[in-house]
Amino acid sequence: MTNSVRSICERCGACCASYRVDFHPSELAKIAGGAGVPVAMAIPLTPKLMRMKGTDDVAPRCIALQGEIGRQVGCCIYEHRPSPCHEFNPWAALGMVDAACDRARLRHGLRPLSELQKSELQAISKPA
């Protein structure tokens, strides 16, 4: 993730409090040689599927999310987050805003990135 994308995400966090995060058990720290999701932060769904705690609640919020959505957030396991989190990006192919990012932002009362002017995007792209 580039610094500008990371800074946008660090001022948002809406995706971490909007979607379920399911992943394969091989991404758990105990199986991945310590470089994975801590077992205490996940719940088993099936023998081949884990879910981050908090992401299946009525008002989802990943257990690893810290801070205030829309202001300043961070992931306490950022370097070891599961693959769906690695793959989620506010920018889809061709540099366009990803619709899932816009939906998550709307759920939390934040303006969708697709509606922001270039100058506004540049302002929130600067490191916090």
Coordinates of N, CA and C in Angstrom, one line a residue:
M1 N 0.9 -1.2 0.0 CA 0.0 0.0 0.0 C 0.9 1.2 0.0
T2 N 0.6 2.2 -0.9 CA 1.4 3.4 -1.0 C 1.2 4.2 0.2
N3 N 2.1 5.2 0.5 CA 1.9 6.1 1.6 C 0.6 6.9 1.5
S4 N 0.3 7.4 0.3 CA -0.9 8.2 0.1 C -2.2 7.4 0.4
V5 N -2.2 6.2 -0.1 CA -3.4 5.3 0.2 C -3.5 5.0 1.7
R6 N -2.3 4.7 2.3 CA -2.3 4.4 3.7 C -2.8 5.6 4.5
S7 N -2.4 6.8 4.1 CA -2.8 7.9 4.9 C -4.3 8.2 4.8
I8 N -4.9 7.9 3.6 CA -6.3 8.0 3.4 C -7.0 7.0 4.3
C9 N -6.5 5.8 4.3 CA -7.1 4.7 5.1 C -7.0 5.0 6.6
E10 N -5.9 5.6 7.0 CA -5.6 5.9 8.4 C -6.5 7.1 8.9
R11 N -7.1 7.8 8.0 CA -8.1 8.8 8.4 C -9.5 8.3 8.2
C12 N -9.7 7.1 7.9 CA -11.0 6.6 7.6 C -11.4 5.4 8.5
G13 N -11.0 4.2 8.1 CA -11.3 3.0 8.9 C -12.7 2.4 8.6
A14 N -13.5 3.0 7.7 CA -14.9 2.6 7.5 C -15.0 1.1 7.1
C15 N -14.1 0.7 6.2 CA -14.1 -0.7 5.7 C -14.0 -1.7 6.9
C16 N -13.2 -1.4 7.9 CA -12.9 -2.2 9.0 C -14.1 -2.3 10.0
A17 N -15.1 -1.5 9.7 CA -16.3 -1.5 10.6 C -17.5 -1.6 9.7
S18 N -17.4 -2.3 8.6 CA -18.5 -2.5 7.6 C -18.6 -3.9 7.1
Y19 N -17.5 -4.6 6.9 CA -17.6 -5.8 6.2 C -17.1 -7.0 7.1
R20 N -17.6 -8.2 6.7 CA -17.0 -9.4 7.3 C -15.7 -9.7 6.8
V21 N -14.8 -10.2 7.6 CA -13.5 -10.6 7.1 C -13.2 -12.0 7.4
D22 N -13.3 -12.8 6.3 CA -13.2 -14.3 6.4 C -11.8 -14.6 5.7
F23 N -11.2 -15.6 6.2 CA -9.9 -16.0 5.7 C -9.6 -17.5 6.0
H24 N -8.6 -18.0 5.4 CA -8.2 -19.4 5.6 C -7.4 -19.6 6.8
P25 N -7.6 -20.7 7.6 CA -6.8 -20.9 8.8 C -5.3 -20.8 8.7
S26 N -4.8 -21.1 7.5 CA -3.4 -21.0 7.3 C -2.8 -19.6 7.5
E27 N -3.7 -18.6 7.6 CA -3.2 -17.3 7.9 C -3.1 -17.0 9.4
L28 N -3.5 -17.9 10.3 CA -3.3 -17.8 11.7 C -1.9 -17.8 12.1
A29 N -1.5 -17.0 13.1 CA -0.1 -16.9 13.6 C 0.4 -18.2 14.0
K30 N -0.4 -19.1 14.6 CA 0.2 -20.4 15.1 C 0.5 -21.3 14.0
I31 N -0.1 -21.1 12.8 CA 0.2 -21.9 11.6 C 1.2 -21.2 10.7
A32 N 1.2 -19.9 10.7 CA 2.0 -19.1 9.8 C 3.4 -18.8 10.4
G33 N 3.8 -19.5 11.4 CA 5.1 -19.3 12.0 C 5.1 -18.0 12.8
G34 N 4.0 -17.6 13.4 CA 4.0 -16.3 14.2 C 3.7 -15.1 13.4
A35 N 3.8 -15.2 12.0 CA 3.5 -14.0 11.2 C 2.1 -14.1 10.6
G36 N 1.1 -14.1 11.5 CA -0.2 -14.1 11.0 C -1.2 -13.5 12.0
V37 N -2.5 -13.8 11.8 CA -3.5 -13.3 12.7 C -3.5 -14.0 14.0
P38 N -3.4 -13.3 15.1 CA -3.5 -14.0 16.4 C -4.8 -14.8 16.6
V39 N -4.6 -16.0 17.1 CA -5.8 -16.9 17.2 C -6.9 -16.2 18.0
A40 N -6.5 -15.5 19.0 CA -7.5 -14.9 19.9 C -8.4 -13.8 19.2
M41 N -8.0 -13.4 18.0 CA -8.7 -12.4 17.3 C -9.6 -13.0 16.2
A42 N -9.7 -14.3 16.1 CA -10.5 -14.9 15.1 C -11.4 -16.0 15.7
I43 N -12.5 -16.3 14.9 CA -13.4 -17.4 15.3 C -13.4 -18.3 14.2
P44 N -13.4 -19.6 14.5 CA -13.6 -20.6 13.4 C -15.0 -20.7 13.0
L45 N -15.2 -20.8 11.7 CA -16.5 -21.0 11.1 C -16.7 -22.4 10.6
T46 N -15.7 -22.9 9.9 CA -15.6 -24.2 9.4 C -14.1 -24.7 9.5
P47 N -13.8 -25.9 9.2 CA -12.4 -26.3 9.3 C -11.5 -25.5 8.3
K48 N -12.1 -24.9 7.3 CA -11.4 -24.2 6.3 C -11.7 -22.7 6.2
L49 N -12.4 -22.2 7.3 CA -12.7 -20.8 7.2 C -12.7 -20.1 8.6
M50 N -12.0 -19.0 8.7 CA -12.0 -18.2 10.0 C -12.6 -16.9 9.7
R51 N -13.0 -16.2 10.8 CA -13.5 -14.8 10.7 C -12.9 -14.0 11.7
M52 N -12.6 -12.8 11.4 CA -12.1 -11.8 12.4 C -13.2 -11.5 13.3
K53 N -12.9 -11.5 14.6 CA -13.9 -11.2 15.6 C -14.4 -9.8 15.4
G54 N -15.7 -9.6 15.7 CA -16.3 -8.3 15.6 C -16.9 -8.0 14.2
T55 N -16.4 -8.7 13.2 CA -16.9 -8.3 11.8 C -18.2 -9.0 11.4
D56 N -18.8 -9.8 12.3 CA -20.1 -10.4 12.0 C -21.1 -9.8 12.9
D57 N -20.8 -8.8 13.6 CA -21.8 -8.2 14.5 C -22.8 -7.3 13.8
V58 N -23.9 -7.0 14.4 CA -24.9 -6.1 13.8 C -24.3 -4.8 13.4
A59 N -23.5 -4.2 14.3 CA -22.7 -3.1 14.0 C -21.3 -3.5 13.9
P60 N -20.8 -4.0 12.8 CA -19.5 -4.6 12.7 C -18.4 -3.6 13.0
R61 N -17.3 -4.2 13.7 CA -16.1 -3.4 13.9 C -15.0 -4.5 14.2
C62 N -14.0 -4.6 13.4 CA -13.0 -5.5 13.5 C -12.3 -5.3 14.9
I63 N -12.0 -6.4 15.5 CA -11.3 -6.4 16.8 C -9.9 -5.7 16.7
A64 N -9.3 -5.8 15.6 CA -8.0 -5.2 15.4 C -8.0 -3.7 15.1
L65 N -9.2 -3.1 14.9 CA -9.3 -1.7 14.6 C -9.2 -0.9 15.8
Q66 N -8.3 0.1 15.8 CA -8.1 1.0 16.9 C -8.4 2.5 16.4
G67 N -8.9 3.3 17.3 CA -9.1 4.7 17.0 C -10.5 5.0 16.6
E68 N -10.7 6.2 16.1 CA -12.0 6.8 15.8 C -12.2 6.8 14.3
I69 N -13.3 6.1 13.8 CA -13.6 6.1 12.4 C -13.8 7.5 11.9
G70 N -13.2 7.8 10.7 CA -13.3 9.1 10.1 C -12.3 10.2 10.6
R71 N -11.5 9.8 11.7 CA -10.6 10.8 12.2 C -9.1 10.2 12.2
Q72 N -8.9 9.2 13.0 CA -7.5 8.6 13.1 C -7.7 7.1 13.5
V73 N -7.3 6.2 12.7 CA -7.5 4.8 13.0 C -6.2 4.0 12.6
G74 N -6.1 2.8 13.1 CA -5.0 2.0 12.8 C -5.4 0.5 13.1
C75 N -4.7 -0.4 12.5 CA -4.9 -1.8 12.7 C -3.7 -2.3 13.6
C76 N -4.1 -2.9 14.7 CA -3.1 -3.3 15.7 C -2.3 -4.6 15.2
I77 N -2.8 -5.2 14.1 CA -2.1 -6.3 13.5 C -1.7 -6.0 12.0
Y78 N -1.6 -4.8 11.7 CA -1.4 -4.3 10.3 C -0.5 -5.2 9.5
E79 N 0.7 -5.5 10.0 CA 1.7 -6.3 9.3 C 1.3 -7.7 9.2
H80 N 0.3 -8.2 10.0 CA -0.1 -9.6 9.9 C -1.6 -9.7 9.7
R81 N -2.2 -8.7 9.1 CA -3.6 -8.8 8.8 C -3.9 -9.8 7.8
P82 N -5.2 -10.3 7.7 CA -5.5 -11.4 6.8 C -5.6 -10.9 5.4
S83 N -5.6 -11.8 4.4 CA -5.6 -11.5 3.0 C -6.7 -10.6 2.5
P84 N -8.0 -10.7 3.0 CA -9.0 -9.8 2.5 C -8.6 -8.3 2.9
C85 N -8.0 -8.1 4.0 CA -7.5 -6.8 4.3 C -6.4 -6.3 3.5
H86 N -5.5 -7.2 3.1 CA -4.4 -6.9 2.2 C -4.9 -6.4 0.9
E87 N -5.9 -7.1 0.4 CA -6.5 -7.0 -0.9 C -7.4 -5.8 -1.0
F88 N -8.0 -5.3 0.1 CA -9.0 -4.2 0.0 C -8.2 -2.9 -0.2
N89 N -8.7 -2.2 -1.2 CA -8.0 -1.0 -1.6 C -9.0 0.1 -2.0
P90 N -8.9 1.3 -1.5 CA -9.9 2.3 -1.9 C -9.9 2.6 -3.4
W91 N -8.8 2.2 -4.1 CA -8.7 2.5 -5.5 C -8.8 1.1 -6.3
A92 N -9.8 1.1 -7.2 CA -10.0 -0.1 -8.0 C -9.1 0.0 -9.2
A93 N -9.3 -0.9 -10.2 CA -8.5 -0.9 -11.4 C -8.6 0.5 -12.1
L94 N -7.6 0.9 -12.8 CA -7.5 2.1 -13.5 C -7.5 3.4 -12.6
G95 N -7.2 3.2 -11.3 CA -7.2 4.3 -10.4 C -8.5 4.9 -10.0
M96 N -9.6 4.2 -10.3 CA -10.9 4.7 -10.0 C -11.2 4.3 -8.5
V97 N -12.1 5.0 -7.9 CA -12.5 4.7 -6.5 C -13.3 3.4 -6.5
D98 N -12.9 2.5 -5.5 CA -13.7 1.3 -5.4 C -15.0 1.5 -4.8
A99 N -16.1 0.9 -5.3 CA -17.4 1.1 -4.8 C -17.6 0.6 -3.4
A100 N -16.9 -0.5 -3.0 CA -17.0 -1.0 -1.7 C -16.5 0.0 -0.6
C101 N -15.5 0.7 -1.0 CA -14.9 1.8 -0.1 C -15.9 2.9 0.0
D102 N -16.5 3.3 -1.1 CA -17.5 4.4 -1.0 C -18.7 4.0 -0.1
R103 N -19.2 2.7 -0.3 CA -20.3 2.2 0.5 C -20.0 2.2 2.0
A104 N -18.8 1.8 2.3 CA -18.4 1.7 3.7 C -18.3 3.2 4.3
R105 N -17.8 4.1 3.6 CA -17.7 5.5 4.0 C -19.1 6.0 4.2
L106 N -20.0 5.8 3.3 CA -21.4 6.3 3.5 C -22.0 5.8 4.8
R107 N -21.8 4.5 5.1 CA -22.4 3.9 6.3 C -22.0 4.6 7.5
H108 N -20.8 5.2 7.5 CA -20.3 5.9 8.7 C -20.4 7.4 8.6
G109 N -21.2 7.9 7.6 CA -21.4 9.3 7.5 C -20.3 10.1 6.9
L110 N -19.4 9.4 6.2 CA -18.3 10.0 5.5 C -18.6 10.2 4.0
R111 N -18.1 11.3 3.5 CA -18.3 11.5 2.0 C -17.5 10.4 1.2
P112 N -18.2 9.9 0.2 CA -17.5 8.9 -0.6 C -16.3 9.5 -1.3
L113 N -15.2 8.8 -1.4 CA -14.0 9.3 -2.1 C -14.4 9.7 -3.5
S114 N -15.3 9.0 -4.2 CA -15.7 9.4 -5.6 C -16.3 10.8 -5.7
E115 N -16.8 11.3 -4.6 CA -17.4 12.7 -4.6 C -16.4 13.8 -4.2
L116 N -15.3 13.4 -3.7 CA -14.3 14.4 -3.3 C -13.6 15.0 -4.5
Q117 N -13.3 16.3 -4.4 CA -12.5 17.0 -5.4 C -11.1 16.6 -5.3
K118 N -10.3 16.8 -6.4 CA -8.9 16.5 -6.4 C -8.1 17.1 -5.3
S119 N -8.4 18.4 -5.0 CA -7.7 19.1 -3.9 C -8.0 18.5 -2.5
E120 N -9.3 18.0 -2.3 CA -9.7 17.3 -1.1 C -8.9 16.0 -0.9
L121 N -8.9 15.3 -2.0 CA -8.1 14.0 -2.0 C -6.7 14.2 -1.7
Q122 N -6.1 15.2 -2.3 CA -4.7 15.5 -2.0 C -4.5 15.8 -0.5
A123 N -5.4 16.6 0.0 CA -5.3 17.0 1.5 C -5.4 15.8 2.4
I124 N -6.2 14.8 2.1 CA -6.3 13.6 3.0 C -5.3 12.6 2.6
S125 N -4.6 12.8 1.5 CA -3.6 11.8 1.1 C -2.2 12.1 1.8
K126 N -2.1 13.2 2.5 CA -0.9 13.5 3.2 C -0.8 12.7 4.4
P127 N 0.4 12.2 4.8 CA 0.5 11.4 6.1 C 0.0 12.2 7.2
A128 N -0.7 11.5 8.2 CA -1.3 12.2 9.3 C -0.2 12.6 10.3

